[in-house]
Amino acid sequence: MSLYWRIFLLNAAVLVAAVSLLLGPVTVSTPVLFGEAVVLLGGLAAMLIANAVLLRVGLAPLDRLTRAMTSVDLLRPGGRTRVEGPGEVAELTTSFNAMLGRLEAERATSSARALSAQEAERRRIAQELHDEVGQTLTAVLLQLKHAADRTPAPLREELRQVQETTRTSLDEIRRIARRLRPGVLEELGLHSALRALTTEFTTVSLSVRHFIAPGLPELDEATELVVYRVAQEALTNAARHAGASNVEVHLSDRSAGAVRLLVRDDGAGIRLAAEGAGVQGMRERALLIGADLAIGGGPHGGTDVRLDVPTGRAGESRR
């Protein structure tokens, strides 16, 4: 029976019962006596309560479905609404779950294309920085050195300072190019890339240490890139926003061949602010490889960023 007919028949039953009472034992005088008014008001209250209860029971599945719709987050997939209620409501819930599945699949596909294009653009920019800007600055350094060697002593020191400034700019461009395109990841693998990343972020005010367990399962290239980018973003957040002084990067074998990346800092911790583009980017990358990303407070304060790569993404042990 459809929801419309269920509600209609339930209300009709209440009204028929009220009319039957009026035509039977219940009578109304003119003017209305006190006892009759009490009976009528009691009957009206009973009718309203009966309607409220029946509508609440009949529409409860729709309320649950509405709450599920308002809490949907495609970056946290897997949540589904329990199919229950009368036929139409059950069909609506089933259709909503199917639509949610299609949206999650489409989101994953579009995110994969977008991140692939982003990585390609990063490689192109890094290559241009290295080949064009880097070579130009190298040529400028050589010309400055040649000019400084032939310049009178009063101007030589100024040219030396310009040389140092140019050399510093060249080092900064090379550092940016390495962040855009992690060549060490492609050439030496994830372990060496994480070690280089911790060294790069280590400064006078920030100590970054790595702990990489031996004999970890080997991951494919796409998974290694995701793990590297998540670690890079977590370290960037710790250095720029958390005010941390110590950061640890752990890569370990969680269980049954699954790999866990843990970035733990001693900074200000998680605040109530909404997640930024960096955290959302980490979640999108985790979805691409079916990994589980969790961001929360550490055991002694600060922030823990955990990425668990499932066993299906792992192969044979790295030698």
XYZ file of C-alpha atoms in Angstrom:
319
model
C 0.000 0.000 0.000
C 1.373 3.446 -0.925
C 2.212 6.044 1.706
C -0.633 8.261 0.473
C -3.270 5.579 0.982
C -1.846 4.523 4.333
C -2.096 8.078 5.717
C -5.522 8.641 4.098
C -7.021 5.437 5.493
C -5.596 6.018 8.971
C -7.112 9.514 9.101
C -10.377 8.209 7.631
C -10.557 5.552 10.360
C -10.158 8.215 13.059
C -12.879 10.419 11.511
C -15.272 7.481 11.034
C -14.815 6.533 14.692
C -15.586 10.121 15.750
C -18.723 10.312 13.571
C -19.915 6.933 14.863
C -19.657 8.176 18.425
C -21.604 11.335 17.584
C -24.357 9.330 15.900
C -24.404 6.819 18.726
C -23.980 7.356 22.461
C -22.529 10.886 22.251
C -25.024 13.751 21.857
C -24.673 17.506 21.906
C -27.274 19.821 23.387
C -27.989 23.459 22.642
C -26.508 25.171 24.551
C -23.641 22.725 25.096
C -23.536 21.270 28.568
C -20.295 21.175 30.538
C -20.084 17.379 30.491
C -20.653 17.300 26.727
C -17.935 19.931 26.162
C -15.492 17.849 28.172
C -16.322 14.773 26.079
C -15.928 16.689 22.783
C -12.636 18.298 23.793
C -11.325 14.954 24.995
C -12.324 13.341 21.701
C -10.647 16.141 19.726
C -7.446 15.753 21.761
C -7.514 11.986 21.209
C -7.953 12.494 17.442
C -5.022 14.933 17.278
C -2.762 12.651 19.318
C -3.714 9.640 17.193
C -2.972 11.579 13.976
C 0.353 12.836 15.328
C 1.454 9.339 16.341
C 0.369 7.778 13.051
C 2.095 10.466 10.974
C 5.254 10.232 13.087
C 5.432 6.479 12.595
C 4.607 6.703 8.895
C 7.084 9.478 8.082
C 9.963 8.394 10.369
C 11.863 6.662 7.510
C 11.673 9.892 5.496
C 13.141 11.841 8.406
C 16.058 9.421 8.621
C 16.606 9.673 4.893
C 16.590 13.487 5.093
C 19.212 13.462 7.838
C 21.342 11.094 5.783
C 21.091 13.403 2.763
C 22.243 16.435 4.763
C 25.245 14.576 6.205
C 26.609 13.129 2.955
C 30.326 13.797 2.370
C 31.812 12.378 -0.821
C 35.297 12.647 0.696
C 34.191 10.093 3.319
C 32.491 7.424 1.194
C 30.799 4.239 2.257
C 27.949 5.600 4.360
C 24.550 4.244 3.343
C 21.019 4.644 4.702
C 19.264 1.535 6.023
C 16.439 0.476 3.707
C 13.213 0.316 5.701
C 9.651 1.612 5.805
C 6.753 1.110 3.376
C 7.321 0.286 -0.272
C 7.654 3.816 -1.637
C 9.997 4.937 1.122
C 12.119 1.798 0.736
C 12.344 2.392 -3.015
C 13.334 6.023 -2.417
C 16.045 4.958 0.052
C 17.353 2.342 -2.374
C 17.461 4.904 -5.183
C 19.283 7.368 -2.941
C 21.912 4.759 -2.007
C 22.396 3.882 -5.672
C 22.709 7.567 -6.602
C 25.250 8.069 -3.810
C 27.295 5.159 -5.146
C 27.303 6.674 -8.650
C 28.306 10.088 -7.276
C 31.197 8.571 -5.328
C 32.404 6.689 -8.410
C 32.140 9.803 -10.580
C 33.903 11.893 -7.935
C 36.746 9.370 -7.754
C 37.082 9.321 -11.554
C 37.050 13.107 -11.908
C 39.498 13.497 -9.002
C 41.843 10.993 -10.616
C 41.800 12.946 -13.872
C 42.282 16.272 -12.083
C 45.176 15.022 -9.942
C 46.796 13.368 -12.952
C 46.601 16.649 -14.850
C 47.965 18.469 -11.792
C 50.955 16.147 -11.556
C 51.629 16.554 -15.287
C 51.515 20.339 -14.930
C 53.846 20.173 -11.936
C 56.333 18.131 -13.950
C 56.167 20.625 -16.826
C 56.695 23.640 -14.553
C 59.534 21.919 -12.697
C 61.193 21.032 -15.990
C 60.918 24.612 -17.237
C 62.273 25.994 -13.972
C 65.216 23.607 -14.177
C 65.958 23.967 -17.881
C 65.093 27.619 -18.534
C 65.349 29.663 -15.346
C 68.010 27.470 -13.757
C 70.296 27.562 -16.774
C 69.789 31.307 -17.191
C 70.759 31.995 -13.580
C 73.750 29.681 -13.927
C 74.899 31.714 -16.925
C 74.389 34.935 -14.942
C 76.542 33.532 -12.121
C 79.359 32.757 -14.560
C 79.138 36.229 -16.074
C 79.174 37.847 -12.623
C 82.226 35.823 -11.638
C 83.987 36.838 -14.842
C 83.072 40.501 -14.273
C 84.097 40.390 -10.613
C 87.527 39.003 -11.518
C 88.115 41.935 -13.882
C 86.504 44.698 -11.794
C 88.500 47.131 -9.687
C 88.583 46.384 -5.974
C 85.999 49.030 -4.863
C 83.247 47.387 -6.963
C 84.360 43.785 -6.565
C 82.686 43.307 -3.174
C 79.329 44.548 -4.501
C 79.532 42.095 -7.384
C 80.329 39.307 -4.916
C 77.163 40.161 -2.997
C 75.121 40.097 -6.203
C 76.709 36.726 -6.941
C 75.611 35.323 -3.579
C 72.076 36.659 -4.042
C 71.862 35.045 -7.466
C 73.221 31.757 -6.100
C 70.617 31.829 -3.301
C 67.847 32.412 -5.856
C 69.144 29.515 -7.944
C 69.089 27.204 -4.912
C 65.527 28.301 -4.095
C 64.361 27.613 -7.649
C 65.936 24.163 -7.530
C 64.211 23.504 -4.188
C 60.838 24.538 -5.653
C 61.436 22.330 -8.677
C 62.189 19.347 -6.407
C 58.928 19.893 -4.517
C 56.950 20.152 -7.737
C 58.523 17.048 -9.227
C 60.050 14.623 -6.712
C 62.751 13.156 -8.939
C 64.191 11.152 -6.057
C 60.849 9.337 -5.770
C 60.983 8.244 -9.404
C 64.656 7.339 -9.313
C 65.240 5.867 -5.823
C 61.772 5.014 -4.503
C 59.539 6.026 -1.616
C 61.951 5.329 1.241
C 64.685 7.569 -0.118
C 62.131 10.219 -1.079
C 60.755 10.371 2.479
C 64.268 10.634 3.912
C 65.043 13.486 1.534
C 61.732 15.151 2.401
C 62.465 15.102 6.140
C 65.913 16.556 5.490
C 64.424 19.307 3.351
C 61.954 20.385 6.055
C 64.502 20.271 8.869
C 65.507 23.778 9.965
C 66.962 25.452 13.016
C 63.508 25.751 14.609
C 61.981 22.501 13.285
C 63.368 19.012 13.860
C 62.000 16.347 11.492
C 62.929 12.691 12.017
C 62.011 9.648 9.958
C 61.380 6.083 11.124
C 61.057 3.626 8.225
C 60.583 -0.042 9.077
C 62.588 -2.585 7.047
C 61.010 -5.147 4.745
C 57.898 -3.150 3.889
C 55.620 -4.362 1.084
C 56.385 -2.776 -2.261
C 53.788 -0.306 -3.560
C 53.000 0.675 -7.116
C 54.017 4.081 -8.497
C 50.609 5.715 -8.045
C 50.412 4.636 -4.409
C 53.957 5.778 -3.661
C 53.135 9.204 -5.130
C 50.025 9.486 -2.936
C 51.972 8.516 0.204
C 54.686 11.034 -0.674
C 52.209 13.882 -1.357
C 50.307 13.210 1.889
C 53.572 13.283 3.859
C 54.610 16.457 2.048
C 51.312 18.225 2.810
C 51.352 17.078 6.447
C 54.901 18.393 6.903
C 53.958 21.665 5.210
C 51.015 22.125 7.592
C 53.199 21.325 10.603
C 55.873 23.794 9.507
C 53.600 26.661 8.450
C 50.465 26.473 10.586
C 50.947 24.213 13.608
C 53.891 25.989 15.190
C 55.553 22.628 15.785
C 59.144 22.176 16.868
C 59.365 18.379 16.435
C 57.835 16.185 13.731
C 58.113 12.435 13.258
C 57.462 10.599 9.990
C 56.761 6.875 10.435
C 56.358 4.331 7.645
C 55.521 0.883 8.969
C 53.836 -2.426 8.215
C 50.517 -2.195 10.053
C 49.154 -5.736 9.575
C 48.790 -8.323 6.806
C 51.009 -6.323 4.466
C 49.134 -3.009 4.835
C 51.369 0.059 4.977
C 50.786 2.932 7.409
C 52.163 6.441 7.070
C 52.076 8.444 10.300
C 53.133 12.090 10.517
C 53.061 13.279 14.148
C 53.893 16.788 15.352
C 53.885 18.581 18.698
C 52.198 21.739 17.442
C 48.983 23.532 18.348
C 46.777 20.574 17.423
C 43.468 20.348 15.598
C 41.309 23.442 15.772
C 37.608 23.934 15.061
C 38.279 25.639 11.721
C 36.968 24.010 8.555
C 39.312 21.777 6.591
C 41.351 23.675 4.052
C 42.246 22.820 0.484
C 45.360 20.958 1.615
C 43.481 18.508 3.834
C 40.774 18.016 1.205
C 43.507 17.317 -1.342
C 44.936 14.639 0.961
C 41.500 13.037 1.297
C 40.996 13.013 -2.478
C 44.382 11.404 -3.015
C 43.624 8.773 -0.379
C 40.355 7.918 -2.139
C 42.220 7.282 -5.400
C 44.078 4.304 -3.918
C 41.358 3.149 -1.510
C 43.374 4.244 1.528
C 41.999 5.382 4.866
C 43.052 8.877 5.979
C 42.544 9.977 9.593
C 43.529 13.357 11.031
C 43.238 13.924 14.761
C 44.995 14.837 17.970
C 48.140 13.040 19.015
C 48.532 11.121 22.289
C 50.510 14.000 23.832
C 48.976 16.918 21.939
C 49.775 18.102 18.456
C 48.363 16.436 15.363
C 48.498 12.914 13.931
C 48.020 12.346 10.197
C 47.525 8.630 9.477
C 47.283 7.072 6.038
C 46.562 3.320 5.895
C 47.085 1.751 2.475
C 45.134 -1.526 2.192
C 46.785 -4.846 1.482
C 45.479 -4.905 -2.080
C 47.807 -2.042 -2.957
C 50.894 -3.881 -1.773
C 52.996 -6.410 -3.594
C 56.103 -8.334 -2.668
C 58.463 -7.122 0.020
C 61.008 -4.501 -0.979
C 64.529 -5.906 -1.082
